[in-house]
Coordinates of C-alpha atoms in Angstrom, one line a residue:
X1101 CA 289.5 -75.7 33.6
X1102 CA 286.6 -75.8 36.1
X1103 CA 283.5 -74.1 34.7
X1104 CA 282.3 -71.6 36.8
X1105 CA 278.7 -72.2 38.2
X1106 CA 275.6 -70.2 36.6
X1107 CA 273.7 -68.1 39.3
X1108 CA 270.0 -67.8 38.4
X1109 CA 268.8 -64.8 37.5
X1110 CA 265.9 -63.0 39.0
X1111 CA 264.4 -60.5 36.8
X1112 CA 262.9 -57.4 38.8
X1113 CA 258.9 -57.2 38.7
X1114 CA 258.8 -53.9 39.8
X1115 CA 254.7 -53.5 39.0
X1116 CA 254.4 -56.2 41.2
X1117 CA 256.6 -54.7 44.0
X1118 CA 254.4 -51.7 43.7
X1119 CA 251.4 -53.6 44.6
X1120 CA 252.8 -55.1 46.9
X1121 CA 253.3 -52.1 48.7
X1122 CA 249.7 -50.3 47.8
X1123 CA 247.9 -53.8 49.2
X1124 CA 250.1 -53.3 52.3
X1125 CA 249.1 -50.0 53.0
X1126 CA 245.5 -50.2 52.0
X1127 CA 245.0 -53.5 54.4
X1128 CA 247.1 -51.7 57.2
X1129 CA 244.4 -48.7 57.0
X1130 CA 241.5 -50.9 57.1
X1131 CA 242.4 -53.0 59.7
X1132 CA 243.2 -50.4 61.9
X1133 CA 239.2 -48.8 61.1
X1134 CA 237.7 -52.3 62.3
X1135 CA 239.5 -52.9 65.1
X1136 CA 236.9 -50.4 67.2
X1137 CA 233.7 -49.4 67.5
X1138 CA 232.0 -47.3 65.7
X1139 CA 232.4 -43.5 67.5
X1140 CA 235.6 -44.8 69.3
X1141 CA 239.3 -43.9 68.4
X1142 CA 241.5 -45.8 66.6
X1143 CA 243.8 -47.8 68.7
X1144 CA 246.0 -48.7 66.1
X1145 CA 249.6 -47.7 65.3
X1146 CA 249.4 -44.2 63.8
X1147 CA 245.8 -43.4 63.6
X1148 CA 245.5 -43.5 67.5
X1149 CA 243.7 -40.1 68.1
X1150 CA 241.8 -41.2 64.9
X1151 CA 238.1 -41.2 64.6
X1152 CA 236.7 -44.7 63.2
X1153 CA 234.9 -42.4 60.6
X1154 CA 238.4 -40.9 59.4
X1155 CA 240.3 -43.8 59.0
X1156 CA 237.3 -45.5 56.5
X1157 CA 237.4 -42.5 54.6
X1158 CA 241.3 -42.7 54.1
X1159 CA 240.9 -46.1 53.6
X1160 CA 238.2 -45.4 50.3
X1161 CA 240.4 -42.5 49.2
X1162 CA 243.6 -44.6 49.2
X1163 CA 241.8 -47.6 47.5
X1164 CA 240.7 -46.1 44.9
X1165 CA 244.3 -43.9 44.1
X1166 CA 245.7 -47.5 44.0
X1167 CA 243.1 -48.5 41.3
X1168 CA 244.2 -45.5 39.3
X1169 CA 247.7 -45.8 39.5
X1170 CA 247.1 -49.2 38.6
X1171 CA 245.1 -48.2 35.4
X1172 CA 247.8 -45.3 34.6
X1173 CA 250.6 -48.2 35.0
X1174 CA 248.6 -50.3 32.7
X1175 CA 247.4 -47.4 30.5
X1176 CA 243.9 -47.9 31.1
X1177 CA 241.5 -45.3 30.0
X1178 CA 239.0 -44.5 32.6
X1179 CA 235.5 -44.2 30.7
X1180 CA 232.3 -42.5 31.8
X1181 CA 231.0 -46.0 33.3
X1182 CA 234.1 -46.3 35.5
X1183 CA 233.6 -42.9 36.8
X1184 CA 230.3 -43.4 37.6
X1185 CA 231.1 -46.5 40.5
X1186 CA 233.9 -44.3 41.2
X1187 CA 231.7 -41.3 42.3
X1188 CA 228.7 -44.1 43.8
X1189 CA 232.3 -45.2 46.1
X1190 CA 233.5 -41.7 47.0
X1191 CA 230.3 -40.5 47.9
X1192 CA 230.0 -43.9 50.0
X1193 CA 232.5 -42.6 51.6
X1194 CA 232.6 -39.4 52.2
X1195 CA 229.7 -40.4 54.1
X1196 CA 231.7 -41.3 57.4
X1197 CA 233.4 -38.1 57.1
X1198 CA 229.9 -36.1 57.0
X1199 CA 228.2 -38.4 59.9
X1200 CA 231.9 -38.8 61.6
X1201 CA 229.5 -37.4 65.5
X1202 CA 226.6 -40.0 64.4
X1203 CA 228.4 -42.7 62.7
X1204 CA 226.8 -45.2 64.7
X1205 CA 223.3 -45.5 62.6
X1206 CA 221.7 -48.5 61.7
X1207 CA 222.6 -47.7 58.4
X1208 CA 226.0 -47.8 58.9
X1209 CA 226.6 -51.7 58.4
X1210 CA 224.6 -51.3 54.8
X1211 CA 227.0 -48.7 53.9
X1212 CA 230.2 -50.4 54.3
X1213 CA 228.5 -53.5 52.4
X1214 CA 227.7 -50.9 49.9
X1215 CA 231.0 -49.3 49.9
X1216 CA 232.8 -53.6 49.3
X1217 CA 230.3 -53.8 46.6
X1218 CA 231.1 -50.9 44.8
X1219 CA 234.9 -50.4 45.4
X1220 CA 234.9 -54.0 43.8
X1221 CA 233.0 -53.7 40.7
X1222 CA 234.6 -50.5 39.8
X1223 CA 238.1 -51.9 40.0
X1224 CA 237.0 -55.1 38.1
X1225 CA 235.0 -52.7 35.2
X1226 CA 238.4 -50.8 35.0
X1227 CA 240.6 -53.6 34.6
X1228 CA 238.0 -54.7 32.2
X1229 CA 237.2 -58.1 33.6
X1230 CA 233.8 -58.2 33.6
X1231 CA 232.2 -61.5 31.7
X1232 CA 230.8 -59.2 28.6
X1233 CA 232.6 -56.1 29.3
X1234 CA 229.1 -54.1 30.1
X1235 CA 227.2 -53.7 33.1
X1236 CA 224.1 -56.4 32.2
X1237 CA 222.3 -59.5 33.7
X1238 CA 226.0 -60.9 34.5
X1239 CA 226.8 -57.9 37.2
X1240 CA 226.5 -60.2 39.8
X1241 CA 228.9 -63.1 38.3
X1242 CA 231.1 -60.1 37.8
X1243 CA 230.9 -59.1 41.1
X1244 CA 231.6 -62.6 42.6
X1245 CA 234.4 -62.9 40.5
X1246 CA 236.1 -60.1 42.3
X1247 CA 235.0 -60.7 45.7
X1248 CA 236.3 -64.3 45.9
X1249 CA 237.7 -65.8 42.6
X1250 CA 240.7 -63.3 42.5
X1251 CA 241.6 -63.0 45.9
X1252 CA 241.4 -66.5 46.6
X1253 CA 243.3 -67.7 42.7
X1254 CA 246.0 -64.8 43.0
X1255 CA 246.4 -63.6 46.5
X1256 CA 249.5 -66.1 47.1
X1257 CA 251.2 -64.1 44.6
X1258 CA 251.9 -61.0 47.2
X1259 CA 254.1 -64.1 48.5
X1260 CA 255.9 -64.8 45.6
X1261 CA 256.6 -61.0 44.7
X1262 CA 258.3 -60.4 48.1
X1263 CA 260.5 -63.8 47.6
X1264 CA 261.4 -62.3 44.3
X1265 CA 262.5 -58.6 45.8
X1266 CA 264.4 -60.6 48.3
X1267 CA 266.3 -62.4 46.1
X1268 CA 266.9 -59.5 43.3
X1269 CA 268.4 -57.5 46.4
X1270 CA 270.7 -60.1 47.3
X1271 CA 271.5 -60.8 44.0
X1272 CA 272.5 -57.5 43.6
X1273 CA 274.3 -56.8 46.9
X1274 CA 276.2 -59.7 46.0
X1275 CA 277.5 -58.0 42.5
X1276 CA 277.9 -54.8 44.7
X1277 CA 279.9 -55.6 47.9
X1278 CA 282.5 -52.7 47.9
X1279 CA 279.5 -50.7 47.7
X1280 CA 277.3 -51.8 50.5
X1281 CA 280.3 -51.6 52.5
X1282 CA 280.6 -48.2 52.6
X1283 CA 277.1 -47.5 52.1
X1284 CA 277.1 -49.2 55.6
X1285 CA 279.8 -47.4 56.8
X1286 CA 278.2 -44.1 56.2
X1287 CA 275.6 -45.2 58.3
X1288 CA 277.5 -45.8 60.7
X1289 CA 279.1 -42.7 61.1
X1290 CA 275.4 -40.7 60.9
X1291 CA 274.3 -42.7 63.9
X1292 CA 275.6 -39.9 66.7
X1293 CA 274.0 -37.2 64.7
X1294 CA 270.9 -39.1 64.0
X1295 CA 270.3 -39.8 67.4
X1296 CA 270.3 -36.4 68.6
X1297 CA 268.0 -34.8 65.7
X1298 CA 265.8 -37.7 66.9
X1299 CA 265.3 -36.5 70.5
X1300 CA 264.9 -32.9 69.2
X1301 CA 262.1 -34.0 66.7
X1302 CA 260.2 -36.3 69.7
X1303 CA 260.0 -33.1 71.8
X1304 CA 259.1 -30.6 69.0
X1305 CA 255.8 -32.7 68.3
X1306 CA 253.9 -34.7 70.5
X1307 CA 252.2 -36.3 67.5
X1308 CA 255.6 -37.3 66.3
X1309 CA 256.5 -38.6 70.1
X1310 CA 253.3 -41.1 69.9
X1311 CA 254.6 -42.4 66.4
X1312 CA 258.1 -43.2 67.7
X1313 CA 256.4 -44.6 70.8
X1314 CA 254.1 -47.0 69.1
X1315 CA 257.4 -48.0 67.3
X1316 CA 259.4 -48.7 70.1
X1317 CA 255.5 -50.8 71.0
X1318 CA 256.0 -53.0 68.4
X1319 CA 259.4 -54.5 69.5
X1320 CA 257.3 -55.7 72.4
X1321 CA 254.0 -56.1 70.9
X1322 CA 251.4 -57.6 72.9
X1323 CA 248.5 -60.0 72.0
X1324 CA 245.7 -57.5 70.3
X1325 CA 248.7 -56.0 68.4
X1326 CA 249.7 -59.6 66.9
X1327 CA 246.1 -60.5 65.5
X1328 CA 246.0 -57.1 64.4
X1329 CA 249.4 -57.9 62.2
X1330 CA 248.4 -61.1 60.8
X1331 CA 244.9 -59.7 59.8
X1332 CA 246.5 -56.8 58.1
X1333 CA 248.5 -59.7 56.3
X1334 CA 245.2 -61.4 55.3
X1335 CA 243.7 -58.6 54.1
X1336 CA 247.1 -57.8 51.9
X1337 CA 246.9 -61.2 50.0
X1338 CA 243.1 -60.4 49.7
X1339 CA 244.0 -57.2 48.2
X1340 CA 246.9 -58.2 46.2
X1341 CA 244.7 -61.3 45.0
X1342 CA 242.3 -58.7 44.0
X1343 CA 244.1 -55.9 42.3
X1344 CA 246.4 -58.7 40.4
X1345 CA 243.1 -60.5 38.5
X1346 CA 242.1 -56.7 38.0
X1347 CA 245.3 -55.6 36.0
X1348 CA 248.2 -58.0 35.6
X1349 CA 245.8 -61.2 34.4
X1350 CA 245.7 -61.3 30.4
X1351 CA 241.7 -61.5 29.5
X1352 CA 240.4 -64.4 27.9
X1353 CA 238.8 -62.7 25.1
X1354 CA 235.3 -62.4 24.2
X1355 CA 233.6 -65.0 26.6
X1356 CA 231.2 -67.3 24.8
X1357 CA 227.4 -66.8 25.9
X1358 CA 225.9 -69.8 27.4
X1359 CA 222.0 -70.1 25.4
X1360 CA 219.4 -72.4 26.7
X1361 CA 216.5 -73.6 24.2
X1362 CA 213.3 -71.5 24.4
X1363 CA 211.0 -74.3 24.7
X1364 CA 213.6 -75.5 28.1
X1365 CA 212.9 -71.8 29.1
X1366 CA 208.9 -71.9 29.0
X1367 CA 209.4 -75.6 30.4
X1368 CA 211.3 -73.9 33.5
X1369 CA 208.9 -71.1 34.4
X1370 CA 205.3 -73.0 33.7
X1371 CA 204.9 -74.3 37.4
X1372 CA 205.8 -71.1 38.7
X1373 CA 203.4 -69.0 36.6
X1374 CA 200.7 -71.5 37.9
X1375 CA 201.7 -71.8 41.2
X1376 CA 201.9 -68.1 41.8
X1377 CA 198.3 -67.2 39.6
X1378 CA 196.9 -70.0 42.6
X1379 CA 198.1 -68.3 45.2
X1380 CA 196.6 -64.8 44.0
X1381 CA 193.4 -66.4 43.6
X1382 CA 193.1 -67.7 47.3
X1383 CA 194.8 -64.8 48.1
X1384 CA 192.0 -62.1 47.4
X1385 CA 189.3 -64.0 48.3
X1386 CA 191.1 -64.1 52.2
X1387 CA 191.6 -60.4 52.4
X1388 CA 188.2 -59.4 53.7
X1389 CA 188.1 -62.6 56.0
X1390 CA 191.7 -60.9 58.1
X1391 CA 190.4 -57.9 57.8
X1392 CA 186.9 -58.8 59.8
X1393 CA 189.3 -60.6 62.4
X1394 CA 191.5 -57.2 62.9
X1395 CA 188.1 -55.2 63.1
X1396 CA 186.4 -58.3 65.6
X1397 CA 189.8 -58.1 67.7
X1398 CA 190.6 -61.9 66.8
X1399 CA 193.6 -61.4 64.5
X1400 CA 196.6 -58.8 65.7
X1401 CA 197.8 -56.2 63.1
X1402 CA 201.3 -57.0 64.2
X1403 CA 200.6 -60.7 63.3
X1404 CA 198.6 -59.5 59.7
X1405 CA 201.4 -57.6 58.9
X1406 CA 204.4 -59.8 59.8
X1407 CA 202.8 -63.2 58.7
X1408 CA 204.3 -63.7 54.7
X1409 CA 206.0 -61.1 54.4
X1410 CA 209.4 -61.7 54.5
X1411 CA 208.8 -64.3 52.8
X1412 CA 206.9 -62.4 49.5
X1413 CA 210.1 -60.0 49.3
X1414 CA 212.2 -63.6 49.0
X1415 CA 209.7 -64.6 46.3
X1416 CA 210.4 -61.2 44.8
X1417 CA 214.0 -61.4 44.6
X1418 CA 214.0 -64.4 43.5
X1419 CA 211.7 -63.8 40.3
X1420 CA 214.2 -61.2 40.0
X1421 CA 216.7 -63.9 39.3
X1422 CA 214.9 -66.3 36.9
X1423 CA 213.6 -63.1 35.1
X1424 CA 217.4 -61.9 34.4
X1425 CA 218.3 -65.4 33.8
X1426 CA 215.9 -66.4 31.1
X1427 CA 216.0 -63.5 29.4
X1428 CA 219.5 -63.4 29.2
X1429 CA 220.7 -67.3 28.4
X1430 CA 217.0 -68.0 25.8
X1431 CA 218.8 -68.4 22.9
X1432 CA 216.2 -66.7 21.1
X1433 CA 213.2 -64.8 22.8
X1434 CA 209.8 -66.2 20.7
X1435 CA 206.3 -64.4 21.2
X1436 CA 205.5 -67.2 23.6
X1437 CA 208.2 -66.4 26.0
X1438 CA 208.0 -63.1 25.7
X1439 CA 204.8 -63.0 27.2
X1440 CA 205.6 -65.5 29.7
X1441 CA 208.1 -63.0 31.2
X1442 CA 205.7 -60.7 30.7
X1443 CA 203.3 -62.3 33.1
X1444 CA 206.2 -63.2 35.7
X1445 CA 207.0 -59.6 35.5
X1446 CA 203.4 -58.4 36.6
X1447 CA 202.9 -61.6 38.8
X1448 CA 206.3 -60.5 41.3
X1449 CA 204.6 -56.9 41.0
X1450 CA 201.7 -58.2 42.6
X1451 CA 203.6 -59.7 45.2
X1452 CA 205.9 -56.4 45.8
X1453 CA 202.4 -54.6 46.0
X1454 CA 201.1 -57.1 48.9
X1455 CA 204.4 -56.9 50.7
X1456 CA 204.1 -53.0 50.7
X1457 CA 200.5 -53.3 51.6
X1458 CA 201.4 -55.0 54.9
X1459 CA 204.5 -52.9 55.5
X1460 CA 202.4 -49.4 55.4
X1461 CA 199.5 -51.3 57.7
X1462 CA 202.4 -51.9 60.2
X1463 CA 203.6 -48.2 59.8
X1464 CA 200.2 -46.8 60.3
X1465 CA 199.5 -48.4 63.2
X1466 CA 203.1 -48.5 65.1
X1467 CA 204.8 -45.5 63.3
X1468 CA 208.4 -45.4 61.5
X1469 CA 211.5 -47.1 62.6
X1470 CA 214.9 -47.6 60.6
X1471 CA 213.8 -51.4 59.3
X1472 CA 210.4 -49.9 58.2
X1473 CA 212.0 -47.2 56.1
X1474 CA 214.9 -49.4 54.7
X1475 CA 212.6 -52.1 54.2
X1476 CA 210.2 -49.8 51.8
X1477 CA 212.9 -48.4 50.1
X1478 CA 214.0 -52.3 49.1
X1479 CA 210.6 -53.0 47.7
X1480 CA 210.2 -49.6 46.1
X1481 CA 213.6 -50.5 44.2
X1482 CA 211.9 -54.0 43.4
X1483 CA 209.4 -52.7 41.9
X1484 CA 210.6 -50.0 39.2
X1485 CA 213.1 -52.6 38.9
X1486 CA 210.7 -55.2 37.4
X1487 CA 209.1 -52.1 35.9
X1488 CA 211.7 -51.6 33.8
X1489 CA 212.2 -55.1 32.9
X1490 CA 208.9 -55.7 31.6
X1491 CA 209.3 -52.1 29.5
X1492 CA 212.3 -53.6 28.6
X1493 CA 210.6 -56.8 26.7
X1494 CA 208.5 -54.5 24.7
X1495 CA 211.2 -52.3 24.0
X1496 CA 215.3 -52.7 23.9
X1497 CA 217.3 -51.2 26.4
X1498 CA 219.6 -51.9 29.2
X1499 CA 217.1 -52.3 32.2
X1500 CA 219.7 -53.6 34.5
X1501 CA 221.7 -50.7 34.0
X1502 CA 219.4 -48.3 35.1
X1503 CA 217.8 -50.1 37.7
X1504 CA 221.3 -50.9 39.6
X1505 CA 222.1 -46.6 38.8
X1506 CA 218.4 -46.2 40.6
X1507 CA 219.8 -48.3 43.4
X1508 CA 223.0 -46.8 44.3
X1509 CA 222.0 -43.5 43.8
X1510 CA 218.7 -43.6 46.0
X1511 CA 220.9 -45.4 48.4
X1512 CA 223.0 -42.7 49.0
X1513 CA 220.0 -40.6 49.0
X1514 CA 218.3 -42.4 52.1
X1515 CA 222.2 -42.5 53.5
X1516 CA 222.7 -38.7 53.6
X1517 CA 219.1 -38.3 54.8
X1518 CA 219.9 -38.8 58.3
X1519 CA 217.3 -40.8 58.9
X1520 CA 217.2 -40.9 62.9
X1521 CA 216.7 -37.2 62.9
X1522 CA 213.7 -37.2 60.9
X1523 CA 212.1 -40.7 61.7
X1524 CA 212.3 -39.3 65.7
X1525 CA 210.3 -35.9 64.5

């Protein structure tokens, strides 16, 4: 007797499926926002008497239902810090909705970075993949983990998840001929009818007429409509790659914590501490010299102003970074470097102070702009930021926590401001 041949079997993922479908959706909506301007209409299939404003806010809304059908799926409780990002997103954007007539602010492109940086942290807090499950010096390693490291390590699964629905239905049409046959046939004999309630519904609604137009549009796409397909396809695997390391990748566990000895710690930060007490000293004794040049007409304020300071908010930020660091990786935080920070602390304050000194020369002399606002906003973050860093030396707390809560809230604050209505009165 012949033995028959064994047929592999391909067991449905229907989770996966599912994404499949929510990252296709979400990257079809925001690729139709970004191709257009801010202010113009959507030119892409279905949203094409859609305002650039509308179709972000779909896209947010949309985004974050997938993230918590993907927590339901994977029965994922949704805590209070969870809801948190999720309101800092939704108020993000609800802010195109609001401003949908003056969308086009300067403050626009910092929103939609905002609105990324957000969406992305909240979904990789629910699915619990942050490095020590908390929101701490790490927020940022957490944050470039879902950025690039999912996306790019799982986004070729979206590929693999559509092979495997292909084959499943094949499989099964193949145990279920008699079946399809007549399922066909049925169709078949629909098609008259189908036609006709068709035309009626094309010239009952003109909305419904531009839908089955830009259907028929597709069969002959032209060249804007292609890169407009194969970007929506990039942004799916992003998305996929994204929502998969969220929910569907086991964690590791409880991740190790890196330490670094103390004395390595004090080692590191000595030159700076030096370096930076040097520069305050020649510092102050230079003020009253530019300030005799502005008053004797030989230095401009526009040059004072300008000259370092870009450069001292760098300086700032990153002190912020080597603060965080050691005090995070010392493997144990001794008197010595305790005060160390302590001095680095009130060192990168001094430099936030001088930045903001030259900032408010500029605006007293040449008024407010955008830059000059959002710029003073920054440094005003920076500094109750390192505020709280310092308190938090002295005494334990979670200063990261609040300070990125101080961030994202005042953000939104200066956001629904309008601020080119009251910088023009």
């Amino acid at each position: 007797m012949e033995e028959k041949k064994q047929t592999a079997v391909f067991v449905p993922r229907k989770k996966e499926w599912l994404l499949v479908l929510l990252s296709t959706i979400a990257a079809y909506i925001y690729v139709s926002s970004i191709f257009q301007f801010p202010g113009e209409q959507s030119n892409f299939w279905i949203f094409n008497d859609w305002q650039w404003s509308d179709v972000m806010t779909i896209f947010v809304v949309f985004f974050l239902a997938a993230g918590a059908s993907c927590a339901y799926i994977n029965k994922i409780k949704i805590e209070k810090e969870h809801m948190i990002f999720m309101a800092f997103t939704v108020a993000g954007g609800f802010w195109f909705l609001i401003f949908r007539k003056n969308v086009d602010q300067d403050i626009t492109g910092y929103l939609v970075l905002f609105l990324h940086l957000t969406a992305v942290y909240w979904l990789v807090s629910l699915g619990g993949k942050r490095l020590y499950n908390c929101l701490n010096e790490c927020c940022i390693l957490d944050l470039l983990k879902g950025l690039f490291c999912f996306p790019a390590m799982h986004g070729y699964r979206l590929i693999l998840a559509c092979c495997n629905g292909a084959a499943c239905l094949i499989n099964k049409s193949k145990r279920n001929q008699q079946q399809m046959k007549q399922a066909l046939l049925g169709i078949l004999f629909s098609i008259p009818l189908f036609l006709i309630v068709i035309c009626l519904l094309v010239t009952a609604d003109h909305t419904f007429w531009q839908f089955c137009n830009n259907i028929s549009l597709l069969a002959q796409p032209n060249s804007l409509t292609i890169i407009q397909l194969i970007m929506t396809g990039i942004v799916a695997l992003y998305l996929f790659g994204l929502f998969y390391g969220c929910f569907y990748v086991a964690s590791q566990g409880k991740t190790k914590k890196l330490t670094v000895a103390p004395s390595v710690a004090s080692g590191f930060m000595i030159l700076f501490l030096l370096v930076y007490t040097l520069f305050f000293v020649v510092k102050l004794g230079s003020i009253p010299a530019s300030l005799r040049q502005i008053e004797e007409g030989t230095l401009l304020t526009s040059t004072y102003a300008r000259n370092g300071f870009f450069q001292l908010c760098w300086i700032a930020s990153i002190n912020f970074v080597i603060f965080t660091g050691i005090k995070w990786y010392a493997a144990e935080r001794k008197k010595s470097l305790t005060v160390q920070l302590s001095i680095l602390g009130v060192q990168t304050l001094g430099f936030i102070i001088l930045a903001f000194s030259r900032m408010q020369f500029y605006i007293v002399n040449y008024g407010l702009t955008f830059k000059r606002v959002f710029t003073t906003w920054f440094m005003g973050v920076l500094f109750i930021t390192f505020l709280l860093m310092i308190l938090s030396l002295v005494k334990k707390f979670n200063a990261v926590r609040l300070s990125v809560y101080l961030a994202c809230t005042s953000f939104l604050i200066l956001a629904y401001s309008n601020i080119p209505a009251w910088v023009y009165s």
